[in-house]
Amino acid sequence: MAGEEKICKWFYACPMKFFFERGKLDKYWIENFCFREGKGCRRYELEEKGIPHPDNMLPSGEIDKTL
């Protein structure tokens, strides 16, 4: 998949990056949402519409109370 990955435009400001770097979030989320231009990411969809969402909302839209 080298060369095909495109990082989501919100990645560097997203709490998912922060949680991943601190070992609180599985690499699955980063690889399957953040490195695919945010495709299928509920966070991305809400951000694009200017709709507030909690920092602990996963790309699937599920709230993770451990984050």
PQR file with spaces between the fields and no chain letter, atoms N, CA, C, O and H, PARSE charges and radii, in Angstrom:
ATOM       1  N    MET     1       0.815   -1.199    0.000 -0.4000 1.5000
ATOM       2  CA   MET     1       0.000    0.000    0.000 -0.0000 2.0000
ATOM       3  C    MET     1       0.856    1.259    0.000  0.5500 1.7000
ATOM       4  O    MET     1       0.336    2.371    0.097 -0.5500 1.4000
ATOM       5  N    ALA     2       2.135    1.087   -0.106 -0.4000 1.5000
ATOM       6  CA   ALA     2       3.044    2.228   -0.103 -0.0000 2.0000
ATOM       7  C    ALA     2       2.685    3.191   -1.222  0.5500 1.7000
ATOM       8  O    ALA     2       2.420    2.774   -2.350 -0.5500 1.4000
ATOM       9  H    ALA     2       2.557    0.184   -0.184  0.4000 1.0000
ATOM      10  N    GLY     3       2.677    4.444   -0.915 -0.4000 1.5000
ATOM      11  CA   GLY     3       2.366    5.469   -1.878 -0.0000 2.0000
ATOM      12  C    GLY     3       0.879    5.733   -2.028  0.5500 1.7000
ATOM      13  O    GLY     3       0.490    6.752   -2.598 -0.5500 1.4000
ATOM      14  H    GLY     3       2.893    4.782    0.001  0.4000 1.0000
ATOM      15  N    GLU     4       0.039    4.833   -1.527 -0.4000 1.5000
ATOM      16  CA   GLU     4      -1.402    4.994   -1.648 -0.0000 2.0000
ATOM      17  C    GLU     4      -2.005    5.707   -0.450  0.5500 1.7000
ATOM      18  O    GLU     4      -3.075    6.308   -0.552 -0.5500 1.4000
ATOM      19  H    GLU     4       0.355    4.006   -1.063  0.4000 1.0000
ATOM      20  N    GLU     5      -1.322    5.641    0.680 -0.4000 1.5000
ATOM      21  CA   GLU     5      -1.866    6.234    1.907 -0.0000 2.0000
ATOM      22  C    GLU     5      -1.874    7.752    1.815  0.5500 1.7000
ATOM      23  O    GLU     5      -0.906    8.377    1.380 -0.5500 1.4000
ATOM      24  H    GLU     5      -0.454    5.153    0.762  0.4000 1.0000
ATOM      25  N    LYS     6      -2.974    8.313    2.228 -0.4000 1.5000
ATOM      26  CA   LYS     6      -3.104    9.773    2.282 -0.0000 2.0000
ATOM      27  C    LYS     6      -3.611   10.118    3.665  0.5500 1.7000
ATOM      28  O    LYS     6      -4.647    9.622    4.107 -0.5500 1.4000
ATOM      29  H    LYS     6      -3.760    7.806    2.582  0.4000 1.0000
ATOM      30  N    ILE     7      -2.879   10.963    4.330 -0.4000 1.5000
ATOM      31  CA   ILE     7      -3.235   11.335    5.694 -0.0000 2.0000
ATOM      32  C    ILE     7      -4.401   12.318    5.696  0.5500 1.7000
ATOM      33  O    ILE     7      -4.446   13.260    4.905 -0.5500 1.4000
ATOM      34  H    ILE     7      -2.037   11.366    3.971  0.4000 1.0000
ATOM      35  N    CYS     8      -5.337   12.076    6.599 -0.4000 1.5000
ATOM      36  CA   CYS     8      -6.479   12.962    6.788 -0.0000 2.0000
ATOM      37  C    CYS     8      -5.988   14.386    7.052  0.5500 1.7000
ATOM      38  O    CYS     8      -5.006   14.591    7.766 -0.5500 1.4000
ATOM      39  H    CYS     8      -5.301   11.310    7.242  0.4000 1.0000
ATOM      40  N    LYS     9      -6.662   15.341    6.482 -0.4000 1.5000
ATOM      41  CA   LYS     9      -6.243   16.736    6.664 -0.0000 2.0000
ATOM      42  C    LYS     9      -6.373   17.205    8.114  0.5500 1.7000
ATOM      43  O    LYS     9      -5.753   18.198    8.495 -0.5500 1.4000
ATOM      44  H    LYS     9      -7.459   15.175    5.901  0.4000 1.0000
ATOM      45  N    TRP    10      -7.166   16.508    8.925 -0.4000 1.5000
ATOM      46  CA   TRP    10      -7.351   16.882   10.325 -0.0000 2.0000
ATOM      47  C    TRP    10      -6.409   16.112   11.263  0.5500 1.7000
ATOM      48  O    TRP    10      -6.407   16.364   12.468 -0.5500 1.4000
ATOM      49  H    TRP    10      -7.670   15.701    8.616  0.4000 1.0000
ATOM      50  N    PHE    11      -5.624   15.192   10.737 -0.4000 1.5000
ATOM      51  CA   PHE    11      -4.816   14.289   11.560 -0.0000 2.0000
ATOM      52  C    PHE    11      -3.976   14.996   12.622  0.5500 1.7000
ATOM      53  O    PHE    11      -3.993   14.596   13.786 -0.5500 1.4000
ATOM      54  H    PHE    11      -5.626   14.987    9.758  0.4000 1.0000
ATOM      55  N    TYR    12      -3.251   16.027   12.244 -0.4000 1.5000
ATOM      56  CA   TYR    12      -2.311   16.662   13.182 -0.0000 2.0000
ATOM      57  C    TYR    12      -3.000   17.452   14.294  0.5500 1.7000
ATOM      58  O    TYR    12      -2.365   17.803   15.287 -0.5500 1.4000
ATOM      59  H    TYR    12      -3.237   16.352   11.298  0.4000 1.0000
ATOM      60  N    ALA    13      -4.275   17.728   14.136 -0.4000 1.5000
ATOM      61  CA   ALA    13      -5.032   18.430   15.178 -0.0000 2.0000
ATOM      62  C    ALA    13      -6.011   17.497   15.894  0.5500 1.7000
ATOM      63  O    ALA    13      -6.699   17.910   16.827 -0.5500 1.4000
ATOM      64  H    ALA    13      -4.791   17.442   13.329  0.4000 1.0000
ATOM      65  N    CYS    14      -6.068   16.250   15.458 -0.4000 1.5000
ATOM      66  CA   CYS    14      -7.069   15.306   15.971 -0.0000 2.0000
ATOM      67  C    CYS    14      -6.625   14.635   17.269  0.5500 1.7000
ATOM      68  O    CYS    14      -5.466   14.240   17.401 -0.5500 1.4000
ATOM      69  H    CYS    14      -5.508   15.915   14.700  0.4000 1.0000
ATOM      70  N    PRO    15      -7.537   14.507   18.217 -0.5600 1.5000
ATOM      71  CA   PRO    15      -7.222   13.809   19.460  0.2800 2.0000
ATOM      72  C    PRO    15      -6.827   12.344   19.230  0.5500 1.7000
ATOM      73  O    PRO    15      -6.137   11.762   20.067 -0.5500 1.4000
ATOM      74  N    MET    16      -7.248   11.739   18.115 -0.4000 1.5000
ATOM      75  CA   MET    16      -6.881   10.353   17.848 -0.0000 2.0000
ATOM      76  C    MET    16      -5.373   10.210   17.730  0.5500 1.7000
ATOM      77  O    MET    16      -4.808    9.216   18.187 -0.5500 1.4000
ATOM      78  H    MET    16      -7.808   12.212   17.435  0.4000 1.0000
ATOM      79  N    LYS    17      -4.711   11.193   17.122 -0.4000 1.5000
ATOM      80  CA   LYS    17      -3.247   11.204   17.014 -0.0000 2.0000
ATOM      81  C    LYS    17      -2.645   11.284   18.415  0.5500 1.7000
ATOM      82  O    LYS    17      -1.717   10.542   18.736 -0.5500 1.4000
ATOM      83  H    LYS    17      -5.169   12.000   16.751  0.4000 1.0000
ATOM      84  N    PHE    18      -3.156   12.157   19.228 -0.4000 1.5000
ATOM      85  CA   PHE    18      -2.690   12.342   20.602 -0.0000 2.0000
ATOM      86  C    PHE    18      -2.832   11.043   21.393  0.5500 1.7000
ATOM      87  O    PHE    18      -1.886   10.615   22.055 -0.5500 1.4000
ATOM      88  H    PHE    18      -3.910   12.760   18.968  0.4000 1.0000
ATOM      89  N    PHE    19      -4.005   10.413   21.329 -0.4000 1.5000
ATOM      90  CA   PHE    19      -4.244    9.177   22.073 -0.0000 2.0000
ATOM      91  C    PHE    19      -3.352    8.043   21.565  0.5500 1.7000
ATOM      92  O    PHE    19      -2.846    7.253   22.362 -0.5500 1.4000
ATOM      93  H    PHE    19      -4.773   10.761   20.791  0.4000 1.0000
ATOM      94  N    PHE    20      -3.158    7.956   20.258 -0.4000 1.5000
ATOM      95  CA   PHE    20      -2.309    6.917   19.676 -0.0000 2.0000
ATOM      96  C    PHE    20      -0.859    7.079   20.138  0.5500 1.7000
ATOM      97  O    PHE    20      -0.221    6.108   20.545 -0.5500 1.4000
ATOM      98  H    PHE    20      -3.570    8.597   19.611  0.4000 1.0000
ATOM      99  N    GLU    21      -0.355    8.281   20.074 -0.4000 1.5000
ATOM     100  CA   GLU    21       1.034    8.542   20.468 -0.0000 2.0000
ATOM     101  C    GLU    21       1.291    8.239   21.939  0.5500 1.7000
ATOM     102  O    GLU    21       2.427    7.959   22.323 -0.5500 1.4000
ATOM     103  H    GLU    21      -0.874    9.070   19.744  0.4000 1.0000
ATOM     104  N    ARG    22       0.269    8.291   22.752 -0.4000 1.5000
ATOM     105  CA   ARG    22       0.403    8.011   24.182 -0.0000 2.0000
ATOM     106  C    ARG    22       0.041    6.567   24.537  0.5500 1.7000
ATOM     107  O    ARG    22      -0.054    6.212   25.712 -0.5500 1.4000
ATOM     108  H    ARG    22      -0.654    8.518   22.441  0.4000 1.0000
ATOM     109  N    GLY    23      -0.159    5.741   23.508 -0.4000 1.5000
ATOM     110  CA   GLY    23      -0.434    4.329   23.710 -0.0000 2.0000
ATOM     111  C    GLY    23      -1.832    4.007   24.202  0.5500 1.7000
ATOM     112  O    GLY    23      -2.075    2.917   24.719 -0.5500 1.4000
ATOM     113  H    GLY    23      -0.081    6.029   22.553  0.4000 1.0000
ATOM     114  N    LYS    24      -2.749    4.945   24.046 -0.4000 1.5000
ATOM     115  CA   LYS    24      -4.121    4.741   24.521 -0.0000 2.0000
ATOM     116  C    LYS    24      -5.072    4.301   23.411  0.5500 1.7000
ATOM     117  O    LYS    24      -6.227    3.970   23.679 -0.5500 1.4000
ATOM     118  H    LYS    24      -2.552    5.831   23.626  0.4000 1.0000
ATOM     119  N    LEU    25      -4.598    4.294   22.176 -0.4000 1.5000
ATOM     120  CA   LEU    25      -5.451    3.976   21.045 -0.0000 2.0000
ATOM     121  C    LEU    25      -4.732    2.992   20.135  0.5500 1.7000
ATOM     122  O    LEU    25      -3.556    3.176   19.818 -0.5500 1.4000
ATOM     123  H    LEU    25      -3.660    4.563   21.958  0.4000 1.0000
ATOM     124  N    ASP    26      -5.429    1.960   19.720 -0.4000 1.5000
ATOM     125  CA   ASP    26      -4.855    0.937   18.858 -0.0000 2.0000
ATOM     126  C    ASP    26      -4.535    1.492   17.469  0.5500 1.7000
ATOM     127  O    ASP    26      -5.233    2.368   16.958 -0.5500 1.4000
ATOM     128  H    ASP    26      -6.384    1.811   19.977  0.4000 1.0000
ATOM     129  N    LYS    27      -3.481    0.972   16.881 -0.4000 1.5000
ATOM     130  CA   LYS    27      -3.030    1.389   15.550 -0.0000 2.0000
ATOM     131  C    LYS    27      -4.111    1.183   14.482  0.5500 1.7000
ATOM     132  O    LYS    27      -4.100    1.855   13.450 -0.5500 1.4000
ATOM     133  H    LYS    27      -2.913    0.261   17.296  0.4000 1.0000
ATOM     134  N    TYR    28      -5.028    0.271   14.724 -0.4000 1.5000
ATOM     135  CA   TYR    28      -6.131   -0.006   13.800 -0.0000 2.0000
ATOM     136  C    TYR    28      -6.832    1.284   13.366  0.5500 1.7000
ATOM     137  O    TYR    28      -7.082    1.492   12.178 -0.5500 1.4000
ATOM     138  H    TYR    28      -5.037   -0.274   15.562  0.4000 1.0000
ATOM     139  N    TRP    29      -7.143    2.135   14.323 -0.4000 1.5000
ATOM     140  CA   TRP    29      -7.896    3.361   14.023 -0.0000 2.0000
ATOM     141  C    TRP    29      -7.110    4.305   13.121  0.5500 1.7000
ATOM     142  O    TRP    29      -7.670    4.907   12.206 -0.5500 1.4000
ATOM     143  H    TRP    29      -6.940    1.967   15.287  0.4000 1.0000
ATOM     144  N    ILE    30      -5.835    4.430   13.376 -0.4000 1.5000
ATOM     145  CA   ILE    30      -4.986    5.327   12.592 -0.0000 2.0000
ATOM     146  C    ILE    30      -4.847    4.802   11.162  0.5500 1.7000
ATOM     147  O    ILE    30      -5.004    5.546   10.195 -0.5500 1.4000
ATOM     148  H    ILE    30      -5.380    3.941   14.120  0.4000 1.0000
ATOM     149  N    GLU    31      -4.551    3.509   11.050 -0.4000 1.5000
ATOM     150  CA   GLU    31      -4.343    2.909    9.731 -0.0000 2.0000
ATOM     151  C    GLU    31      -5.611    2.875    8.886  0.5500 1.7000
ATOM     152  O    GLU    31      -5.546    3.073    7.672 -0.5500 1.4000
ATOM     153  H    GLU    31      -4.424    2.904   11.836  0.4000 1.0000
ATOM     154  N    ASN    32      -6.755    2.629    9.502 -0.4000 1.5000
ATOM     155  CA   ASN    32      -7.985    2.436    8.736 -0.0000 2.0000
ATOM     156  C    ASN    32      -8.836    3.686    8.546  0.5500 1.7000
ATOM     157  O    ASN    32      -9.810    3.665    7.793 -0.5500 1.4000
ATOM     158  H    ASN    32      -6.809    2.468   10.487  0.4000 1.0000
ATOM     159  N    PHE    33      -8.481    4.753    9.210 -0.4000 1.5000
ATOM     160  CA   PHE    33      -9.235    5.997    9.054 -0.0000 2.0000
ATOM     161  C    PHE    33      -8.295    7.180    8.758  0.5500 1.7000
ATOM     162  O    PHE    33      -8.430    7.834    7.724 -0.5500 1.4000
ATOM     163  H    PHE    33      -7.690    4.771    9.821  0.4000 1.0000
ATOM     164  N    CYS    34      -7.377    7.443    9.638 -0.4000 1.5000
ATOM     165  CA   CYS    34      -6.499    8.619    9.504 -0.0000 2.0000
ATOM     166  C    CYS    34      -5.607    8.558    8.264  0.5500 1.7000
ATOM     167  O    CYS    34      -5.392    9.570    7.598 -0.5500 1.4000
ATOM     168  H    CYS    34      -7.267    6.912   10.478  0.4000 1.0000
ATOM     169  N    PHE    35      -5.086    7.358    7.955 -0.4000 1.5000
ATOM     170  CA   PHE    35      -4.191    7.209    6.809 -0.0000 2.0000
ATOM     171  C    PHE    35      -4.933    6.869    5.520  0.5500 1.7000
ATOM     172  O    PHE    35      -4.334    6.451    4.529 -0.5500 1.4000
ATOM     173  H    PHE    35      -5.261    6.535    8.496  0.4000 1.0000
ATOM     174  N    ARG    36      -6.233    7.054    5.557 -0.4000 1.5000
ATOM     175  CA   ARG    36      -7.057    6.857    4.352 -0.0000 2.0000
ATOM     176  C    ARG    36      -7.901    8.100    4.105  0.5500 1.7000
ATOM     177  O    ARG    36      -9.075    8.022    3.745 -0.5500 1.4000
ATOM     178  H    ARG    36      -6.720    7.393    6.362  0.4000 1.0000
ATOM     179  N    GLU    37      -7.275    9.229    4.305 -0.4000 1.5000
ATOM     180  CA   GLU    37      -7.900   10.545    4.080 -0.0000 2.0000
ATOM     181  C    GLU    37      -9.144   10.767    4.915  0.5500 1.7000
ATOM     182  O    GLU    37      -9.956   11.636    4.596 -0.5500 1.4000
ATOM     183  H    GLU    37      -6.321    9.293    4.597  0.4000 1.0000
ATOM     184  N    GLY    38      -9.309    9.991    5.991 -0.4000 1.5000
ATOM     185  CA   GLY    38     -10.481   10.156    6.840 -0.0000 2.0000
ATOM     186  C    GLY    38     -11.732    9.510    6.275  0.5500 1.7000
ATOM     187  O    GLY    38     -12.827    9.738    6.789 -0.5500 1.4000
ATOM     188  H    GLY    38      -8.650    9.285    6.251  0.4000 1.0000
ATOM     189  N    LYS    39     -11.592    8.704    5.221 -0.4000 1.5000
ATOM     190  CA   LYS    39     -12.762    8.055    4.599 -0.0000 2.0000
ATOM     191  C    LYS    39     -13.454    7.157    5.604  0.5500 1.7000
ATOM     192  O    LYS    39     -12.817    6.323    6.247 -0.5500 1.4000
ATOM     193  H    LYS    39     -10.703    8.519    4.803  0.4000 1.0000
ATOM     194  N    GLY    40     -14.762    7.330    5.738 -0.4000 1.5000
ATOM     195  CA   GLY    40     -15.556    6.537    6.665 -0.0000 2.0000
ATOM     196  C    GLY    40     -15.472    6.998    8.107  0.5500 1.7000
ATOM     197  O    GLY    40     -16.066    6.377    8.988 -0.5500 1.4000
ATOM     198  H    GLY    40     -15.280    8.008    5.216  0.4000 1.0000
ATOM     199  N    CYS    41     -14.749    8.071    8.361 -0.4000 1.5000
ATOM     200  CA   CYS    41     -14.544    8.569    9.726 -0.0000 2.0000
ATOM     201  C    CYS    41     -15.665    9.537   10.123  0.5500 1.7000
ATOM     202  O    CYS    41     -15.878   10.569    9.486 -0.5500 1.4000
ATOM     203  H    CYS    41     -14.266    8.576    7.644  0.4000 1.0000
ATOM     204  N    ARG    42     -16.357    9.178   11.172 -0.4000 1.5000
ATOM     205  CA   ARG    42     -17.443   10.032   11.676 -0.0000 2.0000
ATOM     206  C    ARG    42     -16.892   11.356   12.186  0.5500 1.7000
ATOM     207  O    ARG    42     -17.528   12.395   12.015 -0.5500 1.4000
ATOM     208  H    ARG    42     -16.184    8.340   11.689  0.4000 1.0000
ATOM     209  N    ARG    43     -15.731   11.333   12.804 -0.4000 1.5000
ATOM     210  CA   ARG    43     -15.100   12.562   13.304 -0.0000 2.0000
ATOM     211  C    ARG    43     -14.853   13.532   12.133  0.5500 1.7000
ATOM     212  O    ARG    43     -15.131   14.728   12.226 -0.5500 1.4000
ATOM     213  H    ARG    43     -15.214   10.488   12.943  0.4000 1.0000
ATOM     214  N    TYR    44     -14.326   12.982   11.039 -0.4000 1.5000
ATOM     215  CA   TYR    44     -14.049   13.783    9.855 -0.0000 2.0000
ATOM     216  C    TYR    44     -15.333   14.426    9.330  0.5500 1.7000
ATOM     217  O    TYR    44     -15.369   15.620    9.031 -0.5500 1.4000
ATOM     218  H    TYR    44     -14.100   12.010   10.964  0.4000 1.0000
ATOM     219  N    GLU    45     -16.384   13.611    9.222 -0.4000 1.5000
ATOM     220  CA   GLU    45     -17.667   14.113    8.730 -0.0000 2.0000
ATOM     221  C    GLU    45     -18.188   15.271    9.580  0.5500 1.7000
ATOM     222  O    GLU    45     -18.639   16.287    9.050 -0.5500 1.4000
ATOM     223  H    GLU    45     -16.355   12.642    9.464  0.4000 1.0000
ATOM     224  N    LEU    46     -18.122   15.109   10.890 -0.4000 1.5000
ATOM     225  CA   LEU    46     -18.608   16.160   11.789 -0.0000 2.0000
ATOM     226  C    LEU    46     -17.727   17.404   11.710  0.5500 1.7000
ATOM     227  O    LEU    46     -18.227   18.529   11.718 -0.5500 1.4000
ATOM     228  H    LEU    46     -17.755   14.284   11.320  0.4000 1.0000
ATOM     229  N    GLU    47     -16.430   17.196   11.635 -0.4000 1.5000
ATOM     230  CA   GLU    47     -15.491   18.325   11.554 -0.0000 2.0000
ATOM     231  C    GLU    47     -15.759   19.144   10.293  0.5500 1.7000
ATOM     232  O    GLU    47     -15.757   20.374   10.332 -0.5500 1.4000
ATOM     233  H    GLU    47     -16.024   16.282   11.629  0.4000 1.0000
ATOM     234  N    GLU    48     -15.986   18.463    9.189 -0.4000 1.5000
ATOM     235  CA   GLU    48     -16.253   19.144    7.923 -0.0000 2.0000
ATOM     236  C    GLU    48     -17.527   19.986    7.977  0.5500 1.7000
ATOM     237  O    GLU    48     -17.632   21.006    7.295 -0.5500 1.4000
ATOM     238  H    GLU    48     -15.987   17.464    9.157  0.4000 1.0000
ATOM     239  N    LYS    49     -18.482   19.560    8.784 -0.4000 1.5000
ATOM     240  CA   LYS    49     -19.749   20.288    8.925 -0.0000 2.0000
ATOM     241  C    LYS    49     -19.716   21.301   10.059  0.5500 1.7000
ATOM     242  O    LYS    49     -20.689   22.021   10.281 -0.5500 1.4000
ATOM     243  H    LYS    49     -18.396   18.732    9.338  0.4000 1.0000
ATOM     244  N    GLY    50     -18.599   21.359   10.778 -0.4000 1.5000
ATOM     245  CA   GLY    50     -18.483   22.295   11.895 -0.0000 2.0000
ATOM     246  C    GLY    50     -19.309   21.882   13.101  0.5500 1.7000
ATOM     247  O    GLY    50     -19.672   22.720   13.927 -0.5500 1.4000
ATOM     248  H    GLY    50     -17.808   20.773   10.598  0.4000 1.0000
ATOM     249  N    ILE    51     -19.605   20.606   13.203 -0.4000 1.5000
ATOM     250  CA   ILE    51     -20.418   20.099   14.313 -0.0000 2.0000
ATOM     251  C    ILE    51     -19.497   19.626   15.439  0.5500 1.7000
ATOM     252  O    ILE    51     -18.650   18.763   15.213 -0.5500 1.4000
ATOM     253  H    ILE    51     -19.310   19.926   12.533  0.4000 1.0000
ATOM     254  N    PRO    52     -19.644   20.167   16.631 -0.5600 1.5000
ATOM     255  CA   PRO    52     -18.800   19.746   17.763  0.2800 2.0000
ATOM     256  C    PRO    52     -19.009   18.270   18.103  0.5500 1.7000
ATOM     257  O    PRO    52     -20.107   17.730   17.963 -0.5500 1.4000
ATOM     258  N    HIS    53     -17.943   17.643   18.547 -0.4000 1.5000
ATOM     259  CA   HIS    53     -17.981   16.242   18.959 -0.0000 2.0000
ATOM     260  C    HIS    53     -16.934   16.039   20.047  0.5500 1.7000
ATOM     261  O    HIS    53     -15.936   16.760   20.084 -0.5500 1.4000
ATOM     262  H    HIS    53     -17.051   18.081   18.661  0.4000 1.0000
ATOM     263  N    PRO    54     -17.145   15.075   20.927 -0.5600 1.5000
ATOM     264  CA   PRO    54     -16.215   14.882   22.044  0.2800 2.0000
ATOM     265  C    PRO    54     -14.870   14.318   21.590  0.5500 1.7000
ATOM     266  O    PRO    54     -14.792   13.583   20.606 -0.5500 1.4000
ATOM     267  N    ASP    55     -13.831   14.670   22.314 -0.4000 1.5000
ATOM     268  CA   ASP    55     -12.489   14.183   21.994 -0.0000 2.0000
ATOM     269  C    ASP    55     -12.392   12.670   22.042  0.5500 1.7000
ATOM     270  O    ASP    55     -11.582   12.081   21.327 -0.5500 1.4000
ATOM     271  H    ASP    55     -13.895   15.267   23.113  0.4000 1.0000
ATOM     272  N    ASN    56     -13.202   12.033   22.871 -0.4000 1.5000
ATOM     273  CA   ASN    56     -13.112   10.583   23.013 -0.0000 2.0000
ATOM     274  C    ASN    56     -14.049    9.824   22.072  0.5500 1.7000
ATOM     275  O    ASN    56     -14.335    8.647   22.292 -0.5500 1.4000
ATOM     276  H    ASN    56     -13.860   12.512   23.452  0.4000 1.0000
ATOM     277  N    MET    57     -14.518   10.489   21.037 -0.4000 1.5000
ATOM     278  CA   MET    57     -15.320    9.810   20.019 -0.0000 2.0000
ATOM     279  C    MET    57     -14.377    9.171   19.004  0.5500 1.7000
ATOM     280  O    MET    57     -13.534    9.846   18.412 -0.5500 1.4000
ATOM     281  H    MET    57     -14.286   11.445   20.857  0.4000 1.0000
ATOM     282  N    LEU    58     -14.529    7.864   18.810 -0.4000 1.5000
ATOM     283  CA   LEU    58     -13.702    7.127   17.858 -0.0000 2.0000
ATOM     284  C    LEU    58     -14.161    7.427   16.432  0.5500 1.7000
ATOM     285  O    LEU    58     -15.266    7.931   16.235 -0.5500 1.4000
ATOM     286  H    LEU    58     -15.213    7.316   19.291  0.4000 1.0000
ATOM     287  N    PRO    59     -13.325    7.123   15.435 -0.5600 1.5000
ATOM     288  CA   PRO    59     -13.719    7.348   14.048  0.2800 2.0000
ATOM     289  C    PRO    59     -15.021    6.650   13.661  0.5500 1.7000
ATOM     290  O    PRO    59     -15.686    7.066   12.713 -0.5500 1.4000
ATOM     291  N    SER    60     -15.387    5.609   14.374 -0.4000 1.5000
ATOM     292  CA   SER    60     -16.633    4.891   14.095 -0.0000 2.0000
ATOM     293  C    SER    60     -17.856    5.646   14.613  0.5500 1.7000
ATOM     294  O    SER    60     -18.988    5.323   14.253 -0.5500 1.4000
ATOM     295  H    SER    60     -14.846    5.271   15.145  0.4000 1.0000
ATOM     296  N    GLY    61     -17.626    6.647   15.455 -0.4000 1.5000
ATOM     297  CA   GLY    61     -18.715    7.397   16.065 -0.0000 2.0000
ATOM     298  C    GLY    61     -18.989    6.935   17.488  0.5500 1.7000
ATOM     299  O    GLY    61     -19.710    7.601   18.230 -0.5500 1.4000
ATOM     300  H    GLY    61     -16.706    6.909   15.748  0.4000 1.0000
ATOM     301  N    GLU    62     -18.420    5.803   17.870 -0.4000 1.5000
ATOM     302  CA   GLU    62     -18.583    5.259   19.224 -0.0000 2.0000
ATOM     303  C    GLU    62     -17.785    6.114   20.221  0.5500 1.7000
ATOM     304  O    GLU    62     -16.699    6.602   19.910 -0.5500 1.4000
ATOM     305  H    GLU    62     -17.835    5.261   17.267  0.4000 1.0000
ATOM     306  N    ILE    63     -18.345    6.281   21.412 -0.4000 1.5000
ATOM     307  CA   ILE    63     -17.659    7.019   22.476 -0.0000 2.0000
ATOM     308  C    ILE    63     -16.858    6.009   23.318  0.5500 1.7000
ATOM     309  O    ILE    63     -17.401    5.018   23.804 -0.5500 1.4000
ATOM     310  H    ILE    63     -19.228    5.884   21.665  0.4000 1.0000
ATOM     311  N    ASP    64     -15.574    6.282   23.475 -0.4000 1.5000
ATOM     312  CA   ASP    64     -14.705    5.420   24.281 -0.0000 2.0000
ATOM     313  C    ASP    64     -14.435    6.120   25.608  0.5500 1.7000
ATOM     314  O    ASP    64     -13.640    7.059   25.670 -0.5500 1.4000
ATOM     315  H    ASP    64     -15.132    7.088   23.080  0.4000 1.0000
ATOM     316  N    LYS    65     -15.089    5.668   26.654 -0.4000 1.5000
ATOM     317  CA   LYS    65     -14.977    6.325   27.962 -0.0000 2.0000
ATOM     318  C    LYS    65     -13.619    6.123   28.612  0.5500 1.7000
ATOM     319  O    LYS    65     -13.341    6.731   29.645 -0.5500 1.4000
ATOM     320  H    LYS    65     -15.735    4.906   26.603  0.4000 1.0000
ATOM     321  N    THR    66     -12.760    5.279   28.030 -0.4000 1.5000
ATOM     322  CA   THR    66     -11.419    5.068   28.593 -0.0000 2.0000
ATOM     323  C    THR    66     -10.437    6.115   28.096  0.5500 1.7000
ATOM     324  O    THR    66      -9.329    6.222   28.621 -0.5500 1.4000
ATOM     325  H    THR    66     -12.986    4.785   27.190  0.4000 1.0000
ATOM     326  N    LEU    67     -10.826    6.885   27.093 -0.4000 1.5000
ATOM     327  CA   LEU    67      -9.911    7.903   26.552 -0.0000 2.0000
ATOM     328  C    LEU    67     -10.119    9.226   27.257  0.5500 1.7000
ATOM     329  O    LEU    67      -9.443   10.205   26.942 -0.5500 1.4000
ATOM     330  H    LEU    67     -11.726    6.798   26.666  0.4000 1.0000
